[in-house]
Tab-separated table of C-alpha atoms in Angstrom:
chain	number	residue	atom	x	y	z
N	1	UNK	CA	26.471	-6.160	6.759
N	2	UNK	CA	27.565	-7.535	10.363
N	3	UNK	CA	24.772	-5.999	12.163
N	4	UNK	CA	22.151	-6.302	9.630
N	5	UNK	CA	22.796	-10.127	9.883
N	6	UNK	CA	22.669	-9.634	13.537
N	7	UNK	CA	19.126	-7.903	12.979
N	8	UNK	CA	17.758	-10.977	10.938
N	9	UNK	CA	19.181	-13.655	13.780
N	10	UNK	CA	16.954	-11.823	16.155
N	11	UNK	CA	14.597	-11.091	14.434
N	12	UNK	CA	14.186	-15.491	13.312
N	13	UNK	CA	14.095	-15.898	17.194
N	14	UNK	CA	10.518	-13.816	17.447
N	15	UNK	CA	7.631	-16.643	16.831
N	16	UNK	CA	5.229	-15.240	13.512
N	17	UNK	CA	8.092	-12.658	12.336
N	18	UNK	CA	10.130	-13.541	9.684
N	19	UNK	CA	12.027	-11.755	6.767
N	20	UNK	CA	11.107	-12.471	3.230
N	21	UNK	CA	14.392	-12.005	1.179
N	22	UNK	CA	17.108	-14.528	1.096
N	23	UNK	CA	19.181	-13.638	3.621
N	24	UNK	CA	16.840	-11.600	5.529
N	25	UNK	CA	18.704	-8.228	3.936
N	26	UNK	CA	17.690	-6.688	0.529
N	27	UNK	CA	19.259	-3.721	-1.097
N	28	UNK	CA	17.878	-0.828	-0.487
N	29	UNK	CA	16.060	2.166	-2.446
N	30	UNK	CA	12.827	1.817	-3.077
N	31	UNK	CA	9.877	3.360	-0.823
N	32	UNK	CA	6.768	1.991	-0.827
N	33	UNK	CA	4.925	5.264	-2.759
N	34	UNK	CA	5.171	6.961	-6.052
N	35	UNK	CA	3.442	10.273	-7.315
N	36	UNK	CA	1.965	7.977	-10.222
N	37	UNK	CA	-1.541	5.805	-9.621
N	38	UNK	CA	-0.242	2.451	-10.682
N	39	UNK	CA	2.887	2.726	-9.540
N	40	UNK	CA	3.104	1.016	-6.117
N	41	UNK	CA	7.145	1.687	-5.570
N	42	UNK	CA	9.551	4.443	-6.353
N	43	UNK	CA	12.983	5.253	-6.130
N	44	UNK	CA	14.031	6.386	-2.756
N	45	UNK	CA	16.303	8.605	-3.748
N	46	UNK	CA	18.035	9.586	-0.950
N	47	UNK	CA	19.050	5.803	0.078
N	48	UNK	CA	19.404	5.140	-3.430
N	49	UNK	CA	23.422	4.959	-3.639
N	50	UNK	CA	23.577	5.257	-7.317
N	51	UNK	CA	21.823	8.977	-7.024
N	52	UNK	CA	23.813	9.936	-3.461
N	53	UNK	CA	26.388	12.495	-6.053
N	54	UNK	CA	23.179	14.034	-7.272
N	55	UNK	CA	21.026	14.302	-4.191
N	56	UNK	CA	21.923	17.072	-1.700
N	57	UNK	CA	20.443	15.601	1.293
N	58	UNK	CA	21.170	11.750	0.769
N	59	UNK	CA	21.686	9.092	3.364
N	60	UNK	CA	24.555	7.047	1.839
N	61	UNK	CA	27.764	7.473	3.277
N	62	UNK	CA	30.498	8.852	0.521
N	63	UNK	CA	32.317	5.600	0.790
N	64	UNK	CA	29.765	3.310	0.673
N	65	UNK	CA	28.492	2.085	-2.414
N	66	UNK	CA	25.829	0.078	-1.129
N	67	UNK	CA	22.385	0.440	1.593
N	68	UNK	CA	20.367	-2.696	2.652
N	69	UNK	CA	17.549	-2.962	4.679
N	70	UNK	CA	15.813	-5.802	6.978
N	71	UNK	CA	11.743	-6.032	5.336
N	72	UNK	CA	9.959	-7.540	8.366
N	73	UNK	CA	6.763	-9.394	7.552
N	74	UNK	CA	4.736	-11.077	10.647
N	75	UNK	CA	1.405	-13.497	11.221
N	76	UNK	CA	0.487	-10.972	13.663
N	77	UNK	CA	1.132	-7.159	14.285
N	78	UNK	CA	2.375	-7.795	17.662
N	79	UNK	CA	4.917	-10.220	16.211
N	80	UNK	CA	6.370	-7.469	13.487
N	81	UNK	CA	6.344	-5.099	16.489
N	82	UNK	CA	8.261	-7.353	18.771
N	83	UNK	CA	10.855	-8.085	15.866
């Protein structure tokens, strides 16, 4: 959690970025894709900590219980690349 706050106070300091969760940190496990039409979103399973005891190849940690991620949105796509 430290450093992803310390990711969102830099990221506030780049003009037209900005993160658009409370916060600037939202819990992670989605990916922006799905094998179904309409269906925009689907589980990412191997960030999703719930599934990490199931999934041979996850991402989570064994003692975490929890993955967040910093969603950068910008005016510009300089901006999102600078943050």
């Amino acid at each position: 959690m430290t450093s992803g706050k310390a990711g969102v106070k830099a990221i506030e300091s780049i003009e037209g970025a900005y993160t658009p969760f409370p916060g600037g940190l939202v819990g992670s496990g989605s990916k922006p894709s799905s094998r179904y039409k309409a269906l925009l979103a689907s589980t990412n399973e191997r960030y999703c900590p719930t599934m990490k005891g199931i999934v041979p190849d996850t991402y989570v940690p064994e003692n975490s219980d929890f993955v967040v991620e910093i969603v950068i949105n910008g005016l510009t796509e300089k901006a999102v690349a600078e943050a």
